[in-house]
Amino acid sequence: MKGTFKKLVCLATACVIALGTATTASACTTLAVGKDASDTGSVLVSHTCDGWYDHRIQIVEGGTHAAGEMVDIYNDPCTATKNEVTLKGQIPQAETTYTYFNIGYPFMNEKGVVMSEFTWSGRSEVSSAEGMMVIANLEMLGLQRASTAREAVEIMGALAEEYGYCDGGECLLVADQNEVWIFEICGGGPLWTQGSEAPGAHWAARRVPDDQVYTGANRSRLGVIDFNDTENYMWSTDITALPEQMGWWSEGEDFNFTQIFNPEPYGYEFYASRREWRVFSLLAPSQEFPVLDNQSHYDFTIKPDELVSVQDIMDIYSDHLEGTEYDMTQGLAAGPFGNPHRWQLASGDKPESAANEDWEREIAQFRCTYSFVAELRPDMPGEIGSVLWFGEDSPDTTVYTPIYAGTTSVPEEWSTGDRKSFDQNCAWWAFNFIGNYAQLNWNAMYPVIREKKAAIESEYFAEQADVDAKALELYNTSGADAAKAYLTDYVYTNLEELNDEWWAFAWQLVGTYYDGMRIEEDGSSTTLGYPTEWLEEVGFGATSLADKGETPAEPDASAEPDAPAASGEPSAPAVNTTTSNSTALVIGSICVIVVAIAAVIILQKKKKN
């Protein structure tokens, strides 16, 4: 009886954790491009880290480790600049580790293995309060220990099975210079305990075909696992056992990982699918993809109409659904100046007629902490061939600067900083400031920002061939350390100069756009004003006309209405939950606990039978 009670407590705790994960999860958008689908024969993989995460680039040196050395495992390290990170446990260190880049979600190692991430939460019934690992722990360990993408998947899967996985459902795009794997994982179940012979996680991975592109955005995308194809699929030990026991799958059926572990994606009805539709539509417009809701699925990968470049993905990451019926820059919600960004709704804001809806979800998010596009080029050592184009804050107003895998240090402005207080010694704040300031008059400032951004990025791209050649020459004549030193100097200098230039640009914008004016170089000013159509819509002059007994003219009803504008996050992803969210969490937890108790009783009866 005591054992059963303990299991119930564990189950209830796990369910509450899972529900909390689902309601507080932020959202990311990822892309992967196989080497035969890119314009340079490179593997491409990218990530937008949308939410409050650790923005600091920290390079953790690898090396050889003594027998008995341990690795500290911390809870939720990706939010280190917001929440207190505490020690959760330790595991034995590997004999040899590689240098890797740590940030909100660790993204690259010196061998050129790259990972990007998104959350999908999934079923509360597979959550595990006893698990040690969250997804950022697995990324860190995988990058420390793996020299290829396939090896990283195997290492992360094995560690999650052995030590248990306590996070919500997650996806990692794991890439090297040859291939990309899509790795999805969720917990081992509420009855799993440390030392158990059962695996502490359910996971599977699927290889992206070389001539295809993939996108994922906050719902499982893995689909059916082919247990007969070990070249293109990997999976956890006994992956079918719990789903069969719970009635989610039966012998002889396709094992659809997505439907089994993520049958109800979080967010409003188009939260994830809208971004998938947009990415595929931009890369393969000839295929005329239908608009699907979160319960319907696009193919795992598609073939693009044209070969994809790094710049193509950068442009996709700046997308606000322009030119579609969902265009975020149009309509009253965009204000008078076409602002595509929408703040999260507070509790009770929604009209009753749209209580279950939300703003449209654009790809470019004002709340993005950082984003990157990694270019993993073959026929070069990983330290040189793998370059990650990195940008702080929102993708549409950032500058992507190259960071080579062989880089060994970055300036302090890029490795420190506190999100809780404005800091002019922190590069992230420069980009965040400009992104926010631009929203005072988006139509006026955004083109200026884009022009500045393009000019700097063009210089980086123009230099790339010469930088590669010099690094390769040093690598072949003087060794890897010499090449790393050269690349580090190049990256370090770029980052220092970009920090200074972007802060100077910020103050230039402040001195140019204020009080509804644009100040010209000769000191004259231009009044920016308001669009006539917007003034008509908001009833400009109505009060004075009413006082004079006159009726304002109605807007032309025959005019074509603006496309609906919207963007946003699911109705409950905020970390600082409102009273409404807290109440929902309690009620939801009680419901889940009742279901959990019933599940345990059923399992106990099955064991007796």
XYZ file of C-alpha atoms in Angstrom, residues 8-16 124-125 586-602:
28
model
C 0.664 8.004 -6.849
C 2.580 10.912 -5.334
C 5.291 10.590 -8.000
C 2.652 10.399 -10.712
C 0.790 13.430 -9.409
C 4.010 15.419 -9.112
C 5.068 14.471 -12.623
C 1.695 15.478 -14.021
C 1.880 18.877 -12.331
C 1.636 14.496 -19.006
C 1.313 10.720 -18.538
C -4.632 23.803 -10.146
C -7.851 22.605 -11.765
C -5.939 20.878 -14.537
C -3.627 19.245 -12.026
C -6.557 17.843 -10.054
C -8.074 16.404 -13.226
C -4.787 14.842 -14.275
C -4.231 13.367 -10.809
C -7.656 11.706 -10.937
C -6.781 10.203 -14.304
C -3.395 9.160 -12.957
C -4.919 7.359 -9.983
C -7.221 5.473 -12.313
C -4.264 4.546 -14.518
C -2.306 3.147 -11.573
C -5.310 1.103 -10.416
C -5.687 -0.329 -13.917
